[in-house]
Coordinates of C-alpha atoms in Angstrom, one line a residue:
M97 CA 22.2 1.9 195.0
A98 CA 21.4 -1.6 196.4
N99 CA 18.1 -0.7 197.9
I100 CA 16.5 1.6 195.3
T101 CA 12.8 2.1 195.9
I102 CA 10.1 4.2 194.4
S103 CA 7.1 5.8 195.9
P104 CA 5.2 8.1 193.5
T105 CA 2.0 9.5 194.8
N106 CA 0.8 11.8 192.0
P107 CA -1.0 10.0 189.2
H108 CA 1.1 11.8 186.5
E109 CA 4.3 10.8 188.4
R110 CA 3.1 7.1 188.5
I111 CA 2.6 7.1 184.7
L112 CA 6.1 8.5 184.1
S113 CA 7.7 6.1 186.6
A114 CA 5.9 3.1 185.0
K115 CA 7.2 4.1 181.6
R116 CA 10.7 4.6 182.9
I117 CA 10.8 1.2 184.6
T118 CA 9.3 -0.5 181.5
R119 CA 12.0 1.0 179.4
I120 CA 14.7 -0.2 181.8
V121 CA 13.2 -3.7 181.8
F122 CA 13.1 -3.8 178.0
I123 CA 16.8 -2.8 177.7
G124 CA 17.9 -5.3 180.2
L125 CA 15.8 -8.1 178.7
L126 CA 17.1 -7.3 175.2
L127 CA 20.7 -7.7 176.4
D128 CA 19.7 -11.0 178.0
I129 CA 18.0 -12.4 174.9
L130 CA 20.9 -11.4 172.8
S131 CA 23.2 -13.3 175.1
F132 CA 20.8 -16.3 175.2
T133 CA 20.4 -16.6 171.4
I134 CA 24.1 -16.5 170.6
I135 CA 24.4 -20.3 171.2
L136 CA 21.4 -21.3 169.1
P137 CA 23.0 -21.7 165.7
L138 CA 26.2 -23.2 167.2
L139 CA 24.6 -26.1 169.1
P140 CA 24.6 -28.7 166.3
R141 CA 28.2 -28.0 165.3
S142 CA 29.3 -27.8 169.0
L143 CA 28.0 -31.3 169.5
E144 CA 29.8 -32.4 166.4
A145 CA 33.0 -30.9 167.8
Y146 CA 32.6 -32.6 171.1
K147 CA 31.9 -35.9 169.3
A148 CA 35.1 -35.5 167.3
R149 CA 37.1 -34.9 170.5
E150 CA 35.7 -37.6 172.7
G151 CA 32.9 -39.5 170.9
S152 CA 35.0 -42.6 170.3
D153 CA 36.1 -42.9 173.9
P154 CA 33.6 -45.1 175.8
T155 CA 34.9 -43.9 179.2
T156 CA 33.6 -40.4 178.6
L157 CA 29.9 -39.4 179.2
L158 CA 29.4 -38.4 175.5
G159 CA 31.1 -41.6 174.2
S160 CA 29.0 -43.9 176.4
A161 CA 25.8 -42.0 175.5
L162 CA 26.5 -42.2 171.8
R163 CA 27.3 -45.9 172.2
W164 CA 23.9 -46.5 173.9
V165 CA 22.0 -44.6 171.2
G166 CA 23.9 -46.4 168.5
V167 CA 23.0 -49.8 169.9
L168 CA 19.3 -48.7 170.1
R169 CA 19.4 -47.4 166.5
E170 CA 20.9 -50.6 165.2
W171 CA 18.3 -52.7 167.0
I172 CA 15.5 -50.7 165.5
V173 CA 16.9 -51.0 162.0
R174 CA 17.6 -54.7 162.4
N175 CA 14.2 -55.6 163.7
S176 CA 12.0 -53.2 161.8
H177 CA 11.1 -55.8 159.1
D178 CA 9.6 -57.9 161.9
G179 CA 7.4 -55.0 163.1
A180 CA 9.2 -55.0 166.5
A181 CA 10.1 -51.4 166.1
G182 CA 9.1 -48.5 164.0
L183 CA 6.9 -46.8 166.5
L184 CA 5.5 -44.4 163.9
S185 CA 6.3 -46.2 160.6
P186 CA 6.7 -49.8 159.6
S187 CA 10.2 -49.3 158.4
P188 CA 13.1 -47.2 159.6
S189 CA 13.3 -43.8 158.0
R190 CA 16.0 -42.8 155.6
F191 CA 17.3 -40.4 158.2
L192 CA 17.6 -43.2 160.8
Q193 CA 19.5 -45.3 158.3
Q194 CA 22.2 -42.6 158.1
G195 CA 23.8 -44.1 161.1
A196 CA 25.7 -42.1 163.7
R197 CA 24.9 -38.8 162.0
A198 CA 21.3 -39.3 163.1
D199 CA 22.2 -39.9 166.7
M200 CA 23.3 -36.2 167.2
V201 CA 19.7 -35.1 166.7
L202 CA 18.4 -37.3 169.5
L203 CA 21.3 -36.2 171.7
G204 CA 20.6 -32.6 171.0
G205 CA 16.9 -33.1 171.9
L206 CA 17.8 -34.6 175.2
L207 CA 20.2 -31.7 176.0
G208 CA 17.4 -29.2 175.2
S209 CA 14.9 -31.1 177.3
L210 CA 17.3 -31.1 180.3
Y211 CA 17.5 -27.3 180.2
S212 CA 13.8 -26.8 180.0
L213 CA 13.1 -29.4 182.7
L214 CA 15.4 -27.5 185.1
Q215 CA 13.5 -24.3 184.1
C216 CA 10.1 -25.8 185.0
V217 CA 11.4 -26.9 188.4
V218 CA 13.0 -23.5 189.3
A219 CA 10.3 -21.2 187.8
P220 CA 7.9 -21.5 190.7
V221 CA 10.8 -21.0 193.2
I222 CA 11.9 -17.8 191.4
G223 CA 8.3 -16.6 191.4
R224 CA 7.8 -17.1 195.1
A225 CA 11.2 -15.7 195.9
A226 CA 10.3 -12.6 193.9
D227 CA 7.1 -12.2 196.0
R228 CA 9.0 -12.7 199.3
F229 CA 12.4 -11.1 198.8
G230 CA 11.6 -8.7 196.0
R231 CA 11.9 -8.6 192.2
R232 CA 15.2 -6.7 192.0
R233 CA 17.1 -8.9 194.5
T234 CA 15.9 -12.1 192.9
L235 CA 16.8 -10.8 189.5
M236 CA 20.4 -10.0 190.7
V237 CA 20.7 -13.6 191.9
C238 CA 19.6 -14.9 188.6
M239 CA 22.1 -12.7 186.8
G240 CA 24.9 -14.1 189.0
G241 CA 23.9 -17.6 187.8
N242 CA 23.8 -16.5 184.2
I243 CA 27.3 -15.0 184.4
L244 CA 28.6 -18.1 186.1
W245 CA 27.3 -20.5 183.5
T246 CA 28.6 -18.4 180.6
G247 CA 32.1 -18.3 182.3
V248 CA 32.0 -22.1 182.6
W249 CA 31.0 -22.4 178.9
I250 CA 34.1 -20.5 177.8
F251 CA 36.3 -23.2 179.2
A252 CA 34.1 -26.2 178.5
G253 CA 36.7 -28.2 176.7
S254 CA 34.8 -31.4 177.4
F255 CA 31.2 -32.4 177.0
E256 CA 30.9 -33.0 180.7
T257 CA 31.9 -29.3 181.4
F258 CA 29.5 -28.1 178.8
L259 CA 26.7 -30.1 180.3
A260 CA 27.5 -28.7 183.7
A261 CA 27.3 -25.2 182.2
R262 CA 23.9 -25.9 180.7
I263 CA 22.6 -27.2 184.1
I264 CA 23.7 -24.0 185.8
A265 CA 22.0 -22.0 183.0
G266 CA 18.7 -24.0 183.4
L267 CA 18.7 -23.3 187.2
S268 CA 19.4 -19.6 186.9
E269 CA 17.5 -18.2 183.9
G270 CA 14.7 -16.2 185.4
N271 CA 15.0 -12.9 183.6
V272 CA 12.1 -13.3 181.2
Q273 CA 9.8 -14.4 184.0
L274 CA 10.8 -11.6 186.3
S275 CA 10.6 -9.0 183.5
N276 CA 6.9 -10.0 183.0
T277 CA 6.4 -9.8 186.7
I278 CA 7.9 -6.3 187.0
I279 CA 5.8 -5.0 184.1
A280 CA 2.7 -6.5 185.7
D281 CA 3.7 -4.6 188.9
V282 CA 3.9 -1.2 187.3
T283 CA 1.2 -1.3 184.6
D284 CA -2.6 -1.3 185.1
P285 CA -4.9 -3.7 183.2
Q286 CA -5.5 -1.2 180.5
T287 CA -1.8 -0.7 179.6
R288 CA -0.5 -4.2 180.5
S289 CA -0.8 -5.6 177.1
H290 CA 1.3 -2.8 175.7
G291 CA 3.9 -3.5 178.3
M292 CA 3.9 -7.2 177.6
A293 CA 4.3 -6.5 173.9
L294 CA 7.6 -4.9 174.7
V295 CA 8.8 -8.3 176.0
G296 CA 7.8 -9.8 172.6
I297 CA 9.7 -7.1 170.8
A298 CA 12.8 -7.8 172.9
F299 CA 12.5 -11.4 172.0
A300 CA 12.1 -10.6 168.3
V301 CA 15.1 -8.2 168.2
G302 CA 17.2 -10.6 170.2
F303 CA 16.4 -13.5 167.9
T304 CA 17.2 -11.3 164.9
L305 CA 20.6 -10.2 166.0
G306 CA 21.8 -12.9 168.5
P307 CA 22.2 -15.9 166.2
S308 CA 24.0 -13.7 163.6
I309 CA 26.3 -12.4 166.3
G310 CA 27.0 -15.9 167.5
A311 CA 27.8 -17.1 164.0
Y312 CA 30.2 -14.1 163.6
F313 CA 32.1 -14.7 166.8
A314 CA 32.2 -18.4 166.2
Q315 CA 34.7 -17.7 163.4
L316 CA 37.2 -16.1 165.7
S317 CA 39.9 -18.0 167.6
P318 CA 40.5 -17.6 171.3
D319 CA 44.2 -18.1 170.9
F320 CA 45.0 -14.5 171.8
L321 CA 43.5 -15.1 175.2
L322 CA 46.2 -17.7 175.9
A323 CA 48.8 -15.3 174.7
Q324 CA 47.6 -12.7 177.2
A325 CA 47.5 -15.2 180.0
P326 CA 50.5 -17.7 179.8
S327 CA 49.3 -19.6 182.9
A328 CA 46.1 -20.4 181.1
N329 CA 47.7 -23.0 178.9
V330 CA 46.3 -25.7 181.2
L331 CA 42.8 -24.6 180.2
E332 CA 40.9 -26.0 177.2
F333 CA 38.5 -23.7 175.4
A334 CA 35.0 -24.8 174.3
P335 CA 34.2 -24.9 170.6
F336 CA 33.3 -21.4 169.4
A337 CA 34.6 -20.0 172.7
M338 CA 34.7 -16.4 171.4
A339 CA 30.9 -16.5 171.1
A340 CA 30.8 -17.4 174.8
V341 CA 33.2 -14.6 175.6
F342 CA 30.9 -12.0 173.9
S343 CA 27.8 -13.6 175.6
L344 CA 29.5 -13.1 178.9
A345 CA 30.3 -9.5 178.1
L346 CA 26.7 -8.8 177.4
L347 CA 25.6 -10.3 180.7
V348 CA 28.1 -8.3 182.7
V349 CA 26.8 -5.1 181.0
E350 CA 23.2 -6.1 181.7
C351 CA 23.9 -6.9 185.3
G352 CA 25.6 -3.5 185.9
Y353 CA 22.8 -1.6 184.1
L354 CA 20.0 -3.3 186.1
F355 CA 21.9 -2.9 189.4
V356 CA 22.3 0.8 188.9
R357 CA 18.9 1.7 187.2
L358 CA 16.2 -0.8 188.2
P359 CA 14.2 0.0 191.4
E360 CA 12.3 -2.5 193.5
T361 CA 8.7 -2.9 192.3
L362 CA 7.3 -5.5 194.7
H363 CA 5.0 -3.0 196.5
Y364 CA 4.8 -0.5 193.7
V365 CA 1.0 -0.4 193.7
A366 CA 0.7 -0.3 197.5
R367 CA 3.2 2.6 197.7
S368 CA 1.8 4.5 194.8
T369 CA -1.8 4.4 195.8
S370 CA -3.1 5.1 199.3
G371 CA -6.1 3.0 198.7
G372 CA -4.6 0.1 196.7
N373 CA -5.9 -2.7 198.9
A374 CA -9.3 -1.2 199.3
R375 CA -9.7 -0.8 195.6
Q376 CA -8.7 -4.4 194.9
K377 CA -11.1 -5.7 197.5
A378 CA -13.9 -3.6 196.1
A379 CA -13.1 -4.9 192.6
A380 CA -13.1 -8.5 193.8
A381 CA -16.5 -8.0 195.6
A382 CA -18.0 -6.4 192.5
A383 CA -16.7 -9.0 190.1
P384 CA -19.4 -10.5 187.9
A385 CA -20.6 -14.1 188.2
A386 CA -19.1 -14.9 184.8
S387 CA -15.6 -14.2 186.3
S388 CA -16.2 -16.0 189.6
S389 CA -13.8 -18.8 188.8
P390 CA -10.6 -17.2 187.7
H391 CA -8.5 -20.0 189.3
A392 CA -10.1 -22.5 186.9
L393 CA -9.3 -20.2 184.0
L394 CA -5.7 -19.8 185.2
R395 CA -5.4 -23.6 185.3
R396 CA -6.8 -23.9 181.8
L397 CA -4.4 -21.4 180.5
N398 CA -1.5 -23.3 182.2
Y399 CA -2.6 -26.5 180.5
L400 CA -2.9 -24.9 177.1
H401 CA 0.5 -23.2 177.6
F402 CA 2.0 -26.6 178.3
A403 CA 0.4 -28.2 175.3
Y404 CA 1.3 -25.4 172.8
L405 CA 4.9 -25.2 173.9
F406 CA 5.3 -29.0 174.0
F407 CA 4.8 -29.1 170.2
F408 CA 6.1 -25.6 169.3
S409 CA 9.4 -25.8 171.2
G410 CA 10.0 -29.4 170.0
M411 CA 9.6 -28.4 166.4
E412 CA 11.5 -25.1 166.9
Y413 CA 14.4 -27.0 168.5
T414 CA 14.8 -29.5 165.7
L415 CA 14.9 -26.7 163.1
T416 CA 18.6 -26.1 163.2
F417 CA 19.2 -29.8 163.1
L418 CA 16.9 -30.1 160.1
T419 CA 18.8 -27.4 158.1
H420 CA 22.1 -29.0 159.1
D421 CA 20.9 -32.4 158.0
K422 CA 18.9 -31.6 154.8
F423 CA 20.7 -28.5 153.5
G424 CA 24.1 -28.6 155.2
F425 CA 23.7 -25.1 156.6
T426 CA 26.8 -23.4 158.0
N427 CA 26.8 -21.4 161.2
A428 CA 26.3 -18.2 159.1
Q429 CA 23.4 -19.7 157.2
Q430 CA 21.8 -20.9 160.4
G431 CA 22.2 -17.4 161.7
R432 CA 20.5 -15.9 158.7
L433 CA 17.5 -18.2 159.0
L434 CA 17.0 -17.5 162.7
G435 CA 17.7 -13.8 161.9
F436 CA 14.9 -13.9 159.3
I437 CA 12.5 -15.3 161.9
G438 CA 13.6 -12.5 164.3
I439 CA 13.2 -9.7 161.7
A440 CA 9.8 -11.0 160.6
S441 CA 8.7 -11.3 164.2
T442 CA 9.9 -7.8 165.0
L443 CA 8.0 -6.3 162.1
I444 CA 4.8 -8.3 163.0
Q445 CA 5.2 -7.2 166.6
G446 CA 5.8 -3.5 165.9
G447 CA 3.6 -3.1 162.8
Y448 CA 0.6 -5.3 163.7
V449 CA 0.5 -6.6 167.3
R450 CA 1.2 -3.2 168.9
R451 CA -1.4 -1.6 166.7
V452 CA -4.0 -4.2 167.7
K453 CA -3.2 -3.8 171.4
R454 CA -3.5 0.0 171.1
K455 CA -6.9 -0.5 169.7
S456 CA -7.8 -2.9 172.6
Q457 CA -6.9 -0.1 175.0
G458 CA -9.4 2.2 173.2
E459 CA -6.6 4.7 172.4
P460 CA -6.9 7.1 169.5
M461 CA -5.7 5.7 166.2
P462 CA -3.7 7.9 163.8
D463 CA -6.9 8.9 162.0
G464 CA -8.5 9.9 165.3
Q465 CA -11.0 7.0 165.4
K466 CA -11.4 4.5 168.2
E467 CA -12.1 0.8 168.1
P468 CA -15.5 -0.1 169.6
K469 CA -14.9 -1.5 173.1
A470 CA -17.2 -4.5 172.3
Q471 CA -14.6 -5.6 169.7
A472 CA -11.5 -4.6 171.6
R473 CA -12.1 -7.0 174.5
T474 CA -11.3 -10.1 172.4
R475 CA -8.0 -8.8 171.0
D476 CA -5.6 -10.8 173.2
K477 CA -7.5 -14.0 172.6
A478 CA -7.6 -13.2 168.8
L479 CA -3.8 -12.6 168.7
V480 CA -3.1 -15.9 170.5
S481 CA -5.4 -17.8 168.1
Q482 CA -3.9 -16.2 165.0
G483 CA -0.4 -17.0 166.3
M484 CA -1.3 -20.7 166.9
V485 CA -2.9 -21.1 163.5
G486 CA 0.1 -19.4 161.9
C487 CA 2.4 -21.8 163.7
A488 CA 0.4 -24.8 162.5
A489 CA 0.6 -23.5 158.9
G490 CA 4.3 -22.8 159.2
L491 CA 5.0 -26.4 160.4
F492 CA 2.9 -27.7 157.6
C493 CA 5.1 -25.8 155.1
I494 CA 8.3 -27.2 156.7
A495 CA 6.8 -30.7 156.4
L496 CA 6.2 -30.0 152.7
C497 CA 9.8 -28.9 152.4
C498 CA 11.0 -32.2 153.9
I499 CA 8.7 -34.2 151.6
R500 CA 9.9 -32.4 148.5
T501 CA 13.5 -33.0 149.6
D502 CA 13.0 -36.7 150.2
Q503 CA 11.4 -37.1 146.8
T504 CA 14.6 -35.8 145.0
K505 CA 17.5 -38.0 144.1
H506 CA 19.7 -38.7 147.1
G507 CA 17.5 -36.4 149.2
A508 CA 19.1 -33.3 147.8
A509 CA 17.5 -30.0 148.7
S510 CA 16.0 -28.1 145.8
A511 CA 15.3 -24.4 145.5
A512 CA 11.6 -25.1 145.6
A513 CA 11.9 -27.1 148.8
Q514 CA 13.9 -24.2 150.4
R515 CA 11.1 -21.8 149.5
W516 CA 8.7 -23.9 151.6
L517 CA 11.3 -23.8 154.4
W518 CA 11.3 -20.0 154.4
A519 CA 7.5 -19.9 154.2
G520 CA 7.4 -22.1 157.3
A521 CA 9.9 -19.8 159.1
L522 CA 7.4 -16.9 158.5
G523 CA 4.7 -18.9 160.2
L524 CA 7.0 -19.5 163.2
A525 CA 7.7 -15.7 163.3
L526 CA 4.0 -15.0 163.5
A527 CA 3.7 -17.4 166.4
S528 CA 6.8 -15.9 168.2
A529 CA 5.4 -12.4 167.9
T530 CA 2.0 -13.2 169.4
V531 CA 1.3 -16.3 171.4
V532 CA 3.5 -16.4 174.5
N533 CA 3.5 -12.6 175.3
C534 CA -0.3 -12.4 174.8
L535 CA -0.8 -15.4 177.0
N536 CA 1.3 -13.7 179.7
S537 CA -0.9 -10.7 179.4
L538 CA -4.1 -12.8 179.7
V539 CA -2.7 -14.6 182.8
S540 CA -1.8 -11.3 184.6
L541 CA -5.2 -9.9 183.8
V542 CA -7.0 -13.0 185.1
A543 CA -4.9 -12.9 188.2
N544 CA -6.2 -9.4 188.9
T545 CA -9.7 -10.9 189.4
T546 CA -8.7 -13.4 192.1
G547 CA -9.1 -10.8 194.8
S548 CA -5.5 -11.2 196.0
S549 CA -3.4 -8.3 197.1
G550 CA -1.4 -8.2 193.8
C551 CA 1.8 -9.2 195.6
D552 CA 1.5 -12.8 194.3
I553 CA 1.6 -12.0 190.6
G554 CA 5.2 -13.4 190.7
R555 CA 3.8 -16.8 191.9
R556 CA 1.0 -16.7 189.3
L557 CA 3.4 -16.0 186.4
G558 CA 5.9 -18.4 187.9
D559 CA 3.4 -21.3 187.8
F560 CA 2.3 -20.3 184.3
R561 CA 6.0 -20.3 183.1
S562 CA 6.6 -23.6 184.9
A563 CA 3.8 -25.2 183.0
G564 CA 5.2 -23.9 179.7
Q565 CA 8.7 -25.1 180.7
I566 CA 7.4 -28.6 181.3
G567 CA 6.3 -28.5 177.7
R568 CA 9.7 -27.1 176.6
A569 CA 11.4 -29.9 178.6
L570 CA 9.4 -32.7 177.0
G571 CA 8.8 -31.2 173.6
P572 CA 12.4 -31.4 172.2
M573 CA 12.7 -35.0 173.5
F574 CA 9.5 -35.9 171.8
A575 CA 10.2 -34.1 168.5
C576 CA 13.7 -35.4 168.2
S577 CA 12.6 -38.9 168.9
V578 CA 9.9 -38.7 166.2
Y579 CA 12.5 -37.1 163.8
W580 CA 15.0 -39.9 164.7
L581 CA 12.5 -42.7 164.2
S582 CA 10.4 -41.5 161.3
G583 CA 12.2 -38.6 159.7
A584 CA 11.6 -34.9 159.4
S585 CA 8.5 -34.9 157.2
T586 CA 6.5 -37.1 159.7
C587 CA 7.9 -35.0 162.6
Y588 CA 6.7 -31.7 161.3
M589 CA 3.4 -33.0 160.0
V590 CA 2.6 -34.4 163.4
G591 CA 3.6 -31.0 164.9
S592 CA 1.4 -29.1 162.5
V593 CA -1.7 -31.2 163.2
A594 CA -1.1 -31.1 167.0
V595 CA -0.7 -27.3 167.2
L596 CA -3.9 -26.9 165.1
L597 CA -5.8 -29.0 167.6
V598 CA -4.4 -27.0 170.5
S599 CA -5.5 -23.8 168.8
L600 CA -9.1 -25.1 168.3
V601 CA -9.3 -26.1 172.0
F602 CA -8.0 -22.7 173.0
I603 CA -10.6 -20.9 170.8
A604 CA -13.4 -23.1 172.1
T605 CA -12.6 -23.2 175.8
V606 CA -11.0 -19.8 176.8
P607 CA -13.5 -16.9 177.0
A608 CA -12.4 -13.5 176.0
V609 CA -10.9 -11.8 179.1
L610 CA -12.8 -8.6 179.7
A611 CA -10.8 -5.4 180.2
P612 CA -11.5 -4.2 183.8
S613 CA -12.9 -0.9 182.3
A614 CA -15.9 -2.8 180.9
T615 CA -16.8 -4.8 184.1
P616 CA -18.6 -3.9 187.3
S617 CA -15.3 -4.6 189.1
S618 CA -13.5 -2.0 187.0
R619 CA -16.3 0.5 187.7
A620 CA -15.5 0.0 191.4
L621 CA -11.8 0.6 190.6
D622 CA -12.7 3.7 188.6
A623 CA -14.9 5.1 191.4
A624 CA -12.2 4.5 194.0
G625 CA -9.6 6.0 191.7
A626 CA -11.7 9.1 191.2
L627 CA -12.1 9.5 194.9
E628 CA -8.4 9.0 195.4
N629 CA -7.5 11.6 192.7
D630 CA -10.0 14.1 194.2
A631 CA -8.4 13.6 197.6
I632 CA -4.9 14.2 196.1
S633 CA -6.1 17.3 194.3
K634 CA -7.6 18.8 197.5
K635 CA -4.5 18.0 199.4
H636 CA -2.3 19.9 196.9
N637 CA -4.8 22.8 196.8

């Protein structure tokens, strides 16, 4: 089973094979996202648990880090009246004056930035490895790394061990990137948006169920494991170790499923079409002048991906720290909030995004009508724009929530303030359902116009993901620093304005990517495809 390959030659067989592979990728990615999101609601209280264990010991890494952050915080508070500090405000925020409690937010931001920084370094390597050694083999290596880091997490009794686990996780997480690459392999430009939408649905369902599962297993004790293995009494379990055990079980199931069911798709197009290279060369030669610089457009999309994720991921990362600080949310309450975002994202993805993408493919709607192709060409761009604007509105609502809370006595959260929080969560759900997966679809479609053989899609998507991961690496550090220095309301207001500006730049500078069926290049593809199908029919007759 280690070298599964596919070589469909009949067009009908190719369609069925593509659907089967897409379904396999969706199931595997769903298991991966469930495993990944289990830790999200647990991170603030995990850091608090490590702080209780070793935060007062200056010889430990965590103790020395907290001591350094505390010295910096005290210096800012002490010198703020002289204007020597307060980078964003003339006086230290109420949050900064809380003392050591505020330091955990900054530490959490640094930890999140480290993970994403490692991802931005490894994403191009994974993309190029997938192009050279194959998607399936590279994915299996990534799965091995995921299983390793989760196993280390179970026994992360110290902060140093937990940090080592997160480093392994950052270097080995390539499932999302490779899933996008595999879907790009087996779908044509007309159906690719539909395939990429399944990635968004996997994220939505994973973020719906994963945090709640993590909160549930966090309540369980791992003591029975020690009873089953007496020699294990020398090991120290991580906080919420049972959540890590369940995460590991999901990854093992995912790895076995993909190893048995997933075929190699690196040369899927070349194997399934006898004239694949000739068709792509003909398409490149016939490409219109307006699409003569796809490389520039790819770079622009990379920059915008970086800018958007810089602000979005930073604000998203501080959300659990915000609810922990302002509302005192428990693990279960954190799970419910993240689950609400996931459910809303799933409904938006399934009820709105997929319907819009179906229109963009010119497929019959339930009433038998079709969307005019002139309008359908802008659908991916429109969805990205709507998601970015929705994100800006959601961050603005959260900023209002923080302002309302700060205006109350002792900063206590009111019911009205919490309503703004849930409204903001709905805006984040809209962004999660639309922006990133539609950008992936745009990048894969633009990559088809570069005239390459199609075997470098992994590199293109790897570079695109790397740009986004740079934003994810720097975003949490930036957001947590603003939160730490100036408080939550300033942090989320800055994020709202920034995301709105990114959306305006995207709308103004990114042209609508034409579906190949509407361009001269696609007419060349259609003509070549017609000749190919005619030849196949004659052969069978």
